[in-house]
XYZ file of C-alpha atoms in Angstrom:
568
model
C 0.000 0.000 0.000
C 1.464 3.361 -0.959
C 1.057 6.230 1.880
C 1.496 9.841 1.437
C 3.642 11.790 3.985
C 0.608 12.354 6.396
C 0.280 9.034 7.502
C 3.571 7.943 7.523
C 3.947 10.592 9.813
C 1.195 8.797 11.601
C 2.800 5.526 11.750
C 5.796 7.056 13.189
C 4.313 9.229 15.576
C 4.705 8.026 19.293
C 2.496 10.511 21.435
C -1.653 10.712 21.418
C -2.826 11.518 18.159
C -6.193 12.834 17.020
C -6.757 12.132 13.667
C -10.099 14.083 11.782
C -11.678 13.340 8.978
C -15.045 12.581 6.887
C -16.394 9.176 5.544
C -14.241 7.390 3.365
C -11.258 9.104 4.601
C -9.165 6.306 5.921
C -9.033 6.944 9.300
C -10.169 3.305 10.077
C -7.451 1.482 7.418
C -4.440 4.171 8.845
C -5.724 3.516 12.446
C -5.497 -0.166 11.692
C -2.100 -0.168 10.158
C -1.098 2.022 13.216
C -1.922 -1.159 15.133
C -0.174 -3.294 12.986
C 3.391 -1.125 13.482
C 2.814 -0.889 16.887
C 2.004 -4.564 17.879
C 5.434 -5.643 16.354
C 7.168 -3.643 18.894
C 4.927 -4.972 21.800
C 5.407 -8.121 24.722
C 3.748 -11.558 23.417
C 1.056 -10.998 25.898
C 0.008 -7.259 25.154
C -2.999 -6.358 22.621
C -4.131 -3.165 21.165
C -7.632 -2.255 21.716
C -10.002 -0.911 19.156
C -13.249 0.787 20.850
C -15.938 1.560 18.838
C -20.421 1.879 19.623
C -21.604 -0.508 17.633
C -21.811 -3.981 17.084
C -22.318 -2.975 13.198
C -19.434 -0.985 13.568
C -17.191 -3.669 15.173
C -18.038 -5.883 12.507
C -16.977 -3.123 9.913
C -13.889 -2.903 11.363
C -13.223 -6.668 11.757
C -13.867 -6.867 8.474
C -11.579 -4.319 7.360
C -8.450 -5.876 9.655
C -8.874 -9.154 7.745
C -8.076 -7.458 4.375
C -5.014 -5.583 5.850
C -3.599 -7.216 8.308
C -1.900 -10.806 8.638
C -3.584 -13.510 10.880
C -1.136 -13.052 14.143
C -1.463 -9.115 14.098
C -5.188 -9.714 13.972
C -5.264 -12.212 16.599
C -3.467 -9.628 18.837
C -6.004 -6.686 18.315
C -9.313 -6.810 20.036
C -12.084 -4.693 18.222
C -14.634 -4.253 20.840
C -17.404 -2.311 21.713
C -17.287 0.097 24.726
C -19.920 -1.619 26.233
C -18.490 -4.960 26.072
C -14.612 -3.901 27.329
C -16.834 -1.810 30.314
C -18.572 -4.705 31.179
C -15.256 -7.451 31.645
C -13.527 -4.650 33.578
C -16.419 -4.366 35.980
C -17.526 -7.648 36.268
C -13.562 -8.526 37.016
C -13.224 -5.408 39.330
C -16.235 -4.113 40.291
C -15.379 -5.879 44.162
C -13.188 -3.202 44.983
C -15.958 -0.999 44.952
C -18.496 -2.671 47.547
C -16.817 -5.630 48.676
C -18.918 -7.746 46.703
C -19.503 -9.636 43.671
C -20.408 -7.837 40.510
C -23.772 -8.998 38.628
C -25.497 -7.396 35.697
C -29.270 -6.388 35.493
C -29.514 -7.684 31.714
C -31.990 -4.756 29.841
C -35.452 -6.812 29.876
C -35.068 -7.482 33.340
C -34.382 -3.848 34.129
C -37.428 -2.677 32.408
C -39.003 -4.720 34.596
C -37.444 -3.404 37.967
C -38.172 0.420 36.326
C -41.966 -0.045 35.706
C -42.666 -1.901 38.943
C -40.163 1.065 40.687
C -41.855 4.010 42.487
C -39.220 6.313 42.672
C -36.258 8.005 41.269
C -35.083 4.996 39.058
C -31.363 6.764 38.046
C -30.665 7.471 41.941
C -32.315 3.439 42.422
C -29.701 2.358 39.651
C -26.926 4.404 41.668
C -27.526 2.759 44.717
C -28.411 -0.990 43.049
C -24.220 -0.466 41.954
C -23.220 1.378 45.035
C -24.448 -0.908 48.052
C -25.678 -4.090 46.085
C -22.992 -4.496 43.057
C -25.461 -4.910 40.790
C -24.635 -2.821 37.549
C -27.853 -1.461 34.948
C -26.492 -1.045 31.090
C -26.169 2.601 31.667
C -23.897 2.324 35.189
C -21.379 0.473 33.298
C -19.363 2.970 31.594
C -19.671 5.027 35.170
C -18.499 2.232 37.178
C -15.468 1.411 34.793
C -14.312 5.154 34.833
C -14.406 4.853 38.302
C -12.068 1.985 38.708
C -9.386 3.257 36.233
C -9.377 6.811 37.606
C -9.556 5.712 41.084
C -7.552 2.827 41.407
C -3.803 2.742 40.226
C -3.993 -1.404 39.948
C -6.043 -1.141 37.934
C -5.540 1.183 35.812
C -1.544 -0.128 35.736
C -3.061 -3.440 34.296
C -5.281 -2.335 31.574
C -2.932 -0.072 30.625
C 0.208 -2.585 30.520
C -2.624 -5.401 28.441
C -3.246 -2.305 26.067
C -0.099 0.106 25.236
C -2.210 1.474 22.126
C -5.773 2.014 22.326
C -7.929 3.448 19.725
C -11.549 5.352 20.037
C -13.532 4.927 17.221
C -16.262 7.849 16.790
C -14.652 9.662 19.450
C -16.983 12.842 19.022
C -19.620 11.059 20.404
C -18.622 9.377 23.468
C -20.209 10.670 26.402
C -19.043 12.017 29.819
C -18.668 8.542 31.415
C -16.495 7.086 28.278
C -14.363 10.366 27.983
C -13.235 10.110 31.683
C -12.521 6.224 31.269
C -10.381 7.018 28.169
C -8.671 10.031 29.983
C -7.676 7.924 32.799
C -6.547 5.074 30.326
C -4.053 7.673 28.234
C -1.953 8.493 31.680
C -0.419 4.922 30.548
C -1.914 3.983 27.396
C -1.123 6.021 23.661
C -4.452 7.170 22.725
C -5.744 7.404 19.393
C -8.788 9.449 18.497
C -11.025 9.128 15.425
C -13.429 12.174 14.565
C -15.394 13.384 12.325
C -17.359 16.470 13.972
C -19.467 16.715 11.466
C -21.432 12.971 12.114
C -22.230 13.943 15.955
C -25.991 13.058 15.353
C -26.134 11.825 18.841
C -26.038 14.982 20.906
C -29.383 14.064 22.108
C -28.144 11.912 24.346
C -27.070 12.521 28.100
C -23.853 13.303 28.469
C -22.489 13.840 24.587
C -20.747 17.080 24.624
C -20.420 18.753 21.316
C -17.073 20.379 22.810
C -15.470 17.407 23.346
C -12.841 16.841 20.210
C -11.778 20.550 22.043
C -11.595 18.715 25.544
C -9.629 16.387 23.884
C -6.834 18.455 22.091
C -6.728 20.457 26.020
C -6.659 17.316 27.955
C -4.325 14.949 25.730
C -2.536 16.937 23.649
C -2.736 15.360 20.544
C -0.531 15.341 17.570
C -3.302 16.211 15.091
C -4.043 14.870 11.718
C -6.688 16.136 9.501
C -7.803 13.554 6.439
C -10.720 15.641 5.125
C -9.289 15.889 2.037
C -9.824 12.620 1.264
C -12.593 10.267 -0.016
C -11.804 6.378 -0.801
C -15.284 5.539 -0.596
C -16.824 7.503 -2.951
C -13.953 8.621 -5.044
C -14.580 10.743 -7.838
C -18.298 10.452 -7.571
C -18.884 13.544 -5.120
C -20.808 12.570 -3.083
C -18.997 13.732 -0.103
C -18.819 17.164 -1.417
C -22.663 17.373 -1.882
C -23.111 15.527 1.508
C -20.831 19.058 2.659
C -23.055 21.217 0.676
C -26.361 20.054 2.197
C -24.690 20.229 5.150
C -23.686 23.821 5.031
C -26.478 24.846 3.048
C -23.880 25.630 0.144
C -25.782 26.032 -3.210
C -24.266 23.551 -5.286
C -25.695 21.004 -8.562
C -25.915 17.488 -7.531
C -23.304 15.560 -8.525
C -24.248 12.940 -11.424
C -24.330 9.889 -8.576
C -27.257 12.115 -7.127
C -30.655 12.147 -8.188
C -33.859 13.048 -6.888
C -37.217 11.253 -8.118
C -40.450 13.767 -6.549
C -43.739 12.143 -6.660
C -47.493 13.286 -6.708
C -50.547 11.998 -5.804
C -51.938 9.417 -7.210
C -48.377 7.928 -6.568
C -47.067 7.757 -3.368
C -43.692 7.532 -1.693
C -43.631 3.653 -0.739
C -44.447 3.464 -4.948
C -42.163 5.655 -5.563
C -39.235 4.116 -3.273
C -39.886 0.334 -4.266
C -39.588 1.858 -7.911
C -35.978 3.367 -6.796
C -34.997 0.410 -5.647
C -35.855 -2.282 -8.476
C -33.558 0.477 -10.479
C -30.741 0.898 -8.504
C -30.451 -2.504 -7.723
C -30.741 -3.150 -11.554
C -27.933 -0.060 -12.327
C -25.298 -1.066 -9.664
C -25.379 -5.106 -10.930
C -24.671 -3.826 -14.218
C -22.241 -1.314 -13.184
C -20.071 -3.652 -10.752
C -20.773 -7.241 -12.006
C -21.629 -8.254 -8.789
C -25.200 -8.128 -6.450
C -24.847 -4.636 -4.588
C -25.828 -3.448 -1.560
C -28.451 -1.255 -0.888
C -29.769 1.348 1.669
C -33.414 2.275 2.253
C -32.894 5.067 4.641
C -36.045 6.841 6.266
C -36.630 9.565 9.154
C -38.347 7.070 11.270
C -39.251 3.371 11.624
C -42.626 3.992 10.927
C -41.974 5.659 7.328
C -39.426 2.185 7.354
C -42.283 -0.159 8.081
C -44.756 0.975 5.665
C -41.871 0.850 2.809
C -41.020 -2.811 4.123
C -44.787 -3.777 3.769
C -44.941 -2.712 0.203
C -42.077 -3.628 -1.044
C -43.001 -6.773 0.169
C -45.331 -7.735 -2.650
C -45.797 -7.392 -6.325
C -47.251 -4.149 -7.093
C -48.848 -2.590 -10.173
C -46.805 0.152 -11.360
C -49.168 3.158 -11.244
C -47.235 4.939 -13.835
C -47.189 1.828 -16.271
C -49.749 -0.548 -16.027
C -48.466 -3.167 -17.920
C -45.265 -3.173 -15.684
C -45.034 -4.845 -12.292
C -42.856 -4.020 -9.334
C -41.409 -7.467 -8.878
C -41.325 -7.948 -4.405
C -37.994 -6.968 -3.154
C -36.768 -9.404 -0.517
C -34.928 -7.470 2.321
C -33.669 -6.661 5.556
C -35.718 -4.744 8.216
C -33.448 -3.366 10.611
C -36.133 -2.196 13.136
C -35.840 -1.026 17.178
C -35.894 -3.988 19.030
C -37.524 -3.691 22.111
C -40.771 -1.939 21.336
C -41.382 -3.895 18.420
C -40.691 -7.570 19.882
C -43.474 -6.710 22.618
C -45.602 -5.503 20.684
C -45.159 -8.658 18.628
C -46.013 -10.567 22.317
C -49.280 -8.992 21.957
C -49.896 -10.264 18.663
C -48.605 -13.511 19.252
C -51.012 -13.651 22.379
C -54.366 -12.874 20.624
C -53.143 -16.101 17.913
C -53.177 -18.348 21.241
C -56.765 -17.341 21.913
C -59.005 -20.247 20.266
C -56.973 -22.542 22.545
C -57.378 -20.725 26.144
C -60.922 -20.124 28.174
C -62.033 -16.710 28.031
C -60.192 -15.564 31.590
C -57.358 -16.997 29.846
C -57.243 -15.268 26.754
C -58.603 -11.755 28.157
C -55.591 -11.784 30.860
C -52.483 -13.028 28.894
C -53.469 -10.157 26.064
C -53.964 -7.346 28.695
C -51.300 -8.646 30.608
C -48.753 -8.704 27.281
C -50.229 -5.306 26.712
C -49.086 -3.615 30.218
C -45.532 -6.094 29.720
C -45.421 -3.222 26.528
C -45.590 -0.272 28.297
C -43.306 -1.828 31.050
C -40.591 -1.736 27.861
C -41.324 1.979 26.966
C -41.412 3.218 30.644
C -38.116 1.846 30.722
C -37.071 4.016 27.991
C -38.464 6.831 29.525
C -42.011 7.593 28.299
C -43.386 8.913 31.618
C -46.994 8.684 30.525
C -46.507 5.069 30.309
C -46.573 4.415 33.767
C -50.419 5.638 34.123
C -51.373 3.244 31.256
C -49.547 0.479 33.010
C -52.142 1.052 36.196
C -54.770 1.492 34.071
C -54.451 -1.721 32.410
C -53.907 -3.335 35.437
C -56.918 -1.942 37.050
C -58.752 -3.517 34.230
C -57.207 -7.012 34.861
C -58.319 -6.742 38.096
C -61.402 -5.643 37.815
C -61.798 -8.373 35.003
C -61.288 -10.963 37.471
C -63.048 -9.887 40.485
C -66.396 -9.635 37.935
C -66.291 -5.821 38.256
C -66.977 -3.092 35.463
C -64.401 -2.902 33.449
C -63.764 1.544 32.431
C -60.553 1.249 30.635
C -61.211 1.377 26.688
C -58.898 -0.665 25.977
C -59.591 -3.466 28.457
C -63.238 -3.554 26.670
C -62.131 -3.484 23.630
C -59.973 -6.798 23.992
C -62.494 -7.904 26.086
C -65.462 -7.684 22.955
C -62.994 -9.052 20.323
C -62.377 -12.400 22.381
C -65.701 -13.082 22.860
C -66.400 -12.134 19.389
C -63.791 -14.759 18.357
C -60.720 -15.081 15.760
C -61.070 -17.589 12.755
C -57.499 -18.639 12.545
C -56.489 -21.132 9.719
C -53.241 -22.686 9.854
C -51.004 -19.528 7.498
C -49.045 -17.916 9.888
C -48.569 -14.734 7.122
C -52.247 -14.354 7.168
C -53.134 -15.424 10.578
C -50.537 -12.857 12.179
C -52.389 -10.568 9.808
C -55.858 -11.473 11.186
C -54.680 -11.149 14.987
C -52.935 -7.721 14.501
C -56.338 -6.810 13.232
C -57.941 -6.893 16.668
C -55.377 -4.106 18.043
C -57.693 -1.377 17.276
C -60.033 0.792 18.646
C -57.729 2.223 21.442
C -55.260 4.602 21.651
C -53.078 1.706 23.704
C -54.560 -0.906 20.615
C -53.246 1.808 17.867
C -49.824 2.298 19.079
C -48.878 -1.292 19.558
C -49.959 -2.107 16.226
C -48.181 0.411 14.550
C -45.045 -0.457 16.404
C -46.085 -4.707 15.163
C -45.872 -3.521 11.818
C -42.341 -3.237 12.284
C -41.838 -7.230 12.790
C -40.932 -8.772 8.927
C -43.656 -11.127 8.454
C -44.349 -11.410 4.852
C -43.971 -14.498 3.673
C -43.874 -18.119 4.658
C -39.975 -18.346 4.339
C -40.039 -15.771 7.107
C -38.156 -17.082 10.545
C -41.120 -15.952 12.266
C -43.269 -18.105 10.195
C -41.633 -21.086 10.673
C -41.557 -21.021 14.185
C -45.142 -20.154 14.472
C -45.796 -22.850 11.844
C -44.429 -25.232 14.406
C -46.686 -23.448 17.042
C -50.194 -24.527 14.764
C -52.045 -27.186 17.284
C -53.166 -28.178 13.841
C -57.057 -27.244 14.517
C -58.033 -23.626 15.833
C -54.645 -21.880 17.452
C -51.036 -21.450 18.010
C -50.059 -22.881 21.381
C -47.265 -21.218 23.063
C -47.106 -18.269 20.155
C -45.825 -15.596 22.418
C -43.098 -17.897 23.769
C -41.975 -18.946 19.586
C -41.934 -15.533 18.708
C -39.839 -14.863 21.302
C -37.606 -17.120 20.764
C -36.791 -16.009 17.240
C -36.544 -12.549 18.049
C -33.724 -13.303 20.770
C -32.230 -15.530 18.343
C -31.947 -12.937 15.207
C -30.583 -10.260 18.405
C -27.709 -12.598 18.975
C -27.100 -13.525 14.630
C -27.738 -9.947 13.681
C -23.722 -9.204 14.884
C -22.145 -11.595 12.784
C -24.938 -11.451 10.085
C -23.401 -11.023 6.639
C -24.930 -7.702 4.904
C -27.993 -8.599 2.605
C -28.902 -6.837 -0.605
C -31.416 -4.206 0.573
C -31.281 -3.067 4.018
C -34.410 -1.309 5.606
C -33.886 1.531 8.662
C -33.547 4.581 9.782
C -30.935 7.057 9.344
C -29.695 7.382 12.871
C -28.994 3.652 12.593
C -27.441 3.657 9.534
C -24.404 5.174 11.051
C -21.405 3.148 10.592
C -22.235 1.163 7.858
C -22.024 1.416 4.526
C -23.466 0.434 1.169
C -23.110 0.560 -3.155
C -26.070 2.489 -3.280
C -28.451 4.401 -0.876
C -32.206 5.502 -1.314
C -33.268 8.749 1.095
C -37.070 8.739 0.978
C -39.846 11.554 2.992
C -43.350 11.156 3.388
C -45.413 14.338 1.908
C -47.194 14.358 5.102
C -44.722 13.731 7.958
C -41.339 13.384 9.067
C -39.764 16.146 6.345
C -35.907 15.915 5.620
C -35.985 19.940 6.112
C -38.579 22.142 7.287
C -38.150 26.576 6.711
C -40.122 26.879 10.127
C -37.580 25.165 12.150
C -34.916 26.947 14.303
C -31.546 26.811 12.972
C -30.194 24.557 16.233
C -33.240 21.585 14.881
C -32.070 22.266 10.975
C -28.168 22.092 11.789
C -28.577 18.565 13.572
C -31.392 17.758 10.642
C -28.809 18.302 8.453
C -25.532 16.691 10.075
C -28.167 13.652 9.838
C -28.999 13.630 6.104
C -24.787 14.197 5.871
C -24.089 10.497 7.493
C -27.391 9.364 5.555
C -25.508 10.215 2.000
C -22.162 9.217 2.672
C -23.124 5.711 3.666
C -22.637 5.237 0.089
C -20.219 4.350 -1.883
C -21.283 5.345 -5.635
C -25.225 6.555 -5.736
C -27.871 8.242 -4.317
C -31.278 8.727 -4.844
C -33.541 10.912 -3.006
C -37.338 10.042 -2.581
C -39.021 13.480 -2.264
C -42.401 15.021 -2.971
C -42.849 17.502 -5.171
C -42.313 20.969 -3.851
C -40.160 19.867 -1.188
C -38.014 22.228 0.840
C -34.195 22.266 -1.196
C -31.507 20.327 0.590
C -28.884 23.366 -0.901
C -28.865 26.689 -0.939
């Protein structure tokens, strides 16, 4: 591989570095091969450690190291995420905090502790660690700062395992990760990768948009900047449009960008399933090889409703004697929310086989089990639906009047019945039916909708095909349903990418695709929007600048007509 002068200088410098730079730049393949030079120079027994967020990410770079590095430097570089290196180091030292043994509230089981908790739940989680040694997901990173600034053992040992550690992202870690890393670079060589201009996460607690300026006070970094550069999209400009929309610069598209607007009677799921059949068709040609493609959407319900229709041959509205062919694809949808809501479902398919009390209590009871999930995530207003549903169960069962809407409502549709015939496609259709008619009902199925069940091959309907008591009913549906959505959790990190990937643009971050296909709804969720303050459009458009530089030669834009310009 032939370097320029910059990073050779890189590879030769000895001190923290901070090295800047867009997508495509080569921070990741230069931080790698800094690895490489430095392990040769390292004990048998040390490693260099790669931090990055994501398990997508992780993967990324794994994948990278195999194409640059040989098999004993990669056996001697762990690429982990922060969560996952936090988590060792507590569970290993967490004693010598509170003088006993650490244990981990895994996330389900949290959500559970959280709804049933009356209370301030962050001071609870404090004092679970503190007194108890029992560690939430977000007490981790905390905890392990703790330990390495606090304790010179420590410290000394991760510090001698890891000479060289590098921070992936490093403009978004929070407070708790920036003190952990601070207290790591007394000892360790630090190595910093930024791109100031992807911090789409300030959002969350703790992210401090000064901190690449924290970092140049605190470490005192050689610095490095790589914005120049583009090996992902080389030549195609991308990047420099992604700029432009971020800066509002008035600038052309590029020729890999193209925008297709759309009018009623045509619609933007027609209009997106249309993009994709073309792209996908243009990129085979173009590379000789299947390509990867990006559906990218504000939010995961825009996401769902393109999943559903791309999930079927359609008539194309604008030629009648063509047909959409159905577009087999990846929905990469928010876990938590979804899979219980998916428990509900799941619960009303049981219902021909369980008595009335049965049926009525496992559905309510799956339905307060959801908003135990989002009170975890912080919906206040969720814990008021959670009594009210209970109240319902209880009244249910002690043969009083039932007030809550929604607790009538499921109670009507099981005594009305569900015909249920042995497809699992149409059968979870048919149950997700009865979640209507509430405001409870209408949330959880719009949050079902993101579950991929389309088609028999589906993993879900297999598993509920082995559910079918072969007469009336699933048996055990919510448990099957379960099951597969732990399993697809644990496969989705080692999961090779698939042609078309589904999701939303936050979580597209990190990864990377041939082509990628931006698409708004008329009605909600705009890319842009005049009325907004300049604080919402900035971050808006730092967003749609990761969403375009995911990939690597085109871009199309799904927009209606008369939408707000990206430039200028």
């Amino acid at each position: 591989m032939e370097l320029d002068d910059t990073r050779r200088e890189i590879l030769a410098a000895e001190n923290h570095l901070l090295i800047l730079g867009g997508p495509g730049c080569g921070k990741t393949t230069i931080a790698l091969l800094k690895a490489a030079t430095t392990l040769d120079r390292l004990e048998p027994e040390q490693r260099v450690l790669f931090l990055s967020f994501s398990r997508a990410a992780v993967r990324q770079i794994s994948d990278r190291m195999r194409g640059l590095l040989p098999r004993a430097s990669r056996s001697r570089l762990e690429v982990r995420t922060f969560h996952s290196f936090f988590l060792e180091l507590v569970r290993a030292h967490g004693p010598l905090l509170t003088g006993k043994p650490s244990s981990f509230i895994a996330p389900d089981r949290e959500r559970q502790l959280r709804a049933d908790f009356h209370g301030d739940w962050a001071q609870e989680t404090h004092r679970l660690a503190r007194e108890e040694g029992r560690y939430v997901f977000d007490r981790l990173a905390g905890t392990a700062a703790t330990l390495l600034s606090g304790n010179l053992a420590v410290r000394a040992l991760y510090s001698d395992t890891y000479p060289l550690i590098i921070v992936d992202e490093f403009q978004d870690t929070n407070n708790d990760q920036w003190q952990a890393v601070q207290a790591l670079s007394q000892e360790s060589t630090i190595v910093c990768l930024a791109d100031p201009d992807q911090r789409i996460f300030d959002f969350v607690e703790g992210v401090d948009d000064k901190r690449i300026e924290q970092a140049n006070e605190y470490l005192d970094p050689t610095s490095f900047d790589l914005s120049k550069d583009n090996h992902r999209s080389p030549g195609g400009g991308l990047l420099d449009y992604a700029n432009a929309v971020l800066r509002n610069t008035p600038t052309p598209p590029p020729s890999s960008v193209a925008t297709w607007t759309y009018a009623w009677p045509v619609t933007y799921k027609t209009q997106a399933h249309r993009a994709i059949v073309a792209i996908h068709s243009h990129l085979e040609k173009h590379l000789g090889r299947t390509p990867t493609v990006a559906v990218l959407a504000s939010t995961n319900a825009l996401v769902a409703r393109i999943s559903e229709t791309i999930s079927d041959n359609r008539e194309d509205l604008e030629n009648a004697k063509r047909i959409l062919p159905a577009v087999d694809h990846e929905l990469n949808w928010d876990p938590e929310l979804s899979a219980a809501a998916g428990y509900v479902v799941a619960s009303v398919m049981e219902w021909p086989d369980l008595s009335r009390v049965q049926a009525i209590s496992s559905t309510m009871s799956a339905i307060a089990d959801f908003y135990r999930i989002k009170l975890s995530g912080g919906t206040t207003g969720a814990r008021a639906k959670i009594t009210t549903i209970e109240r319902a169960i209880s009244a249910f069962h002690r043969g009083a009047k039932v007030l809550s809407k929604t607790g009538k409502v499921i109670i009507t549709a099981v005594d009305d019945g569900v015909q249920l015939n042995g497809d699992p496609v149409s059968d979870w259709q048919i149950a997700r039916a009865r979640l209507h008619g509430s405001t409870e009902l209408e949330e959880i199925f719009a949050r079902a909708r993101l579950l991929r069940l389309f088609k028999a091959t589906d993993a879900l309907a297999w598993a509920l095909m082995d559910a079918w008591n072969g007469r009336d009913a699933y048996t055990d549906a919510a448990q099957a349903v379960r099951q597969v959505l732990a399993a697809e959790a644990l496969e989705a990190a080692q999961a090779e990418p698939v042609a078309v990937s589904l999701m939303n643009m936050h979580k597209s971050k990190g990864k990377e695709f041939d082509g990628v296909i931006i698409v708004e709804d008329q009605y909600a969720a705009p890319l842009l929007d005049p009325a907004w303050d300049q604080s919402r459009s900035q971050a808006a458009r730092r967003v749609l600048r990761v969403a375009i530089t995911r990939a690597r030669h085109v871009v199309i834009f799904v927009r209606p007509a008369g939408a707000t310009p990206l430039t200028g």
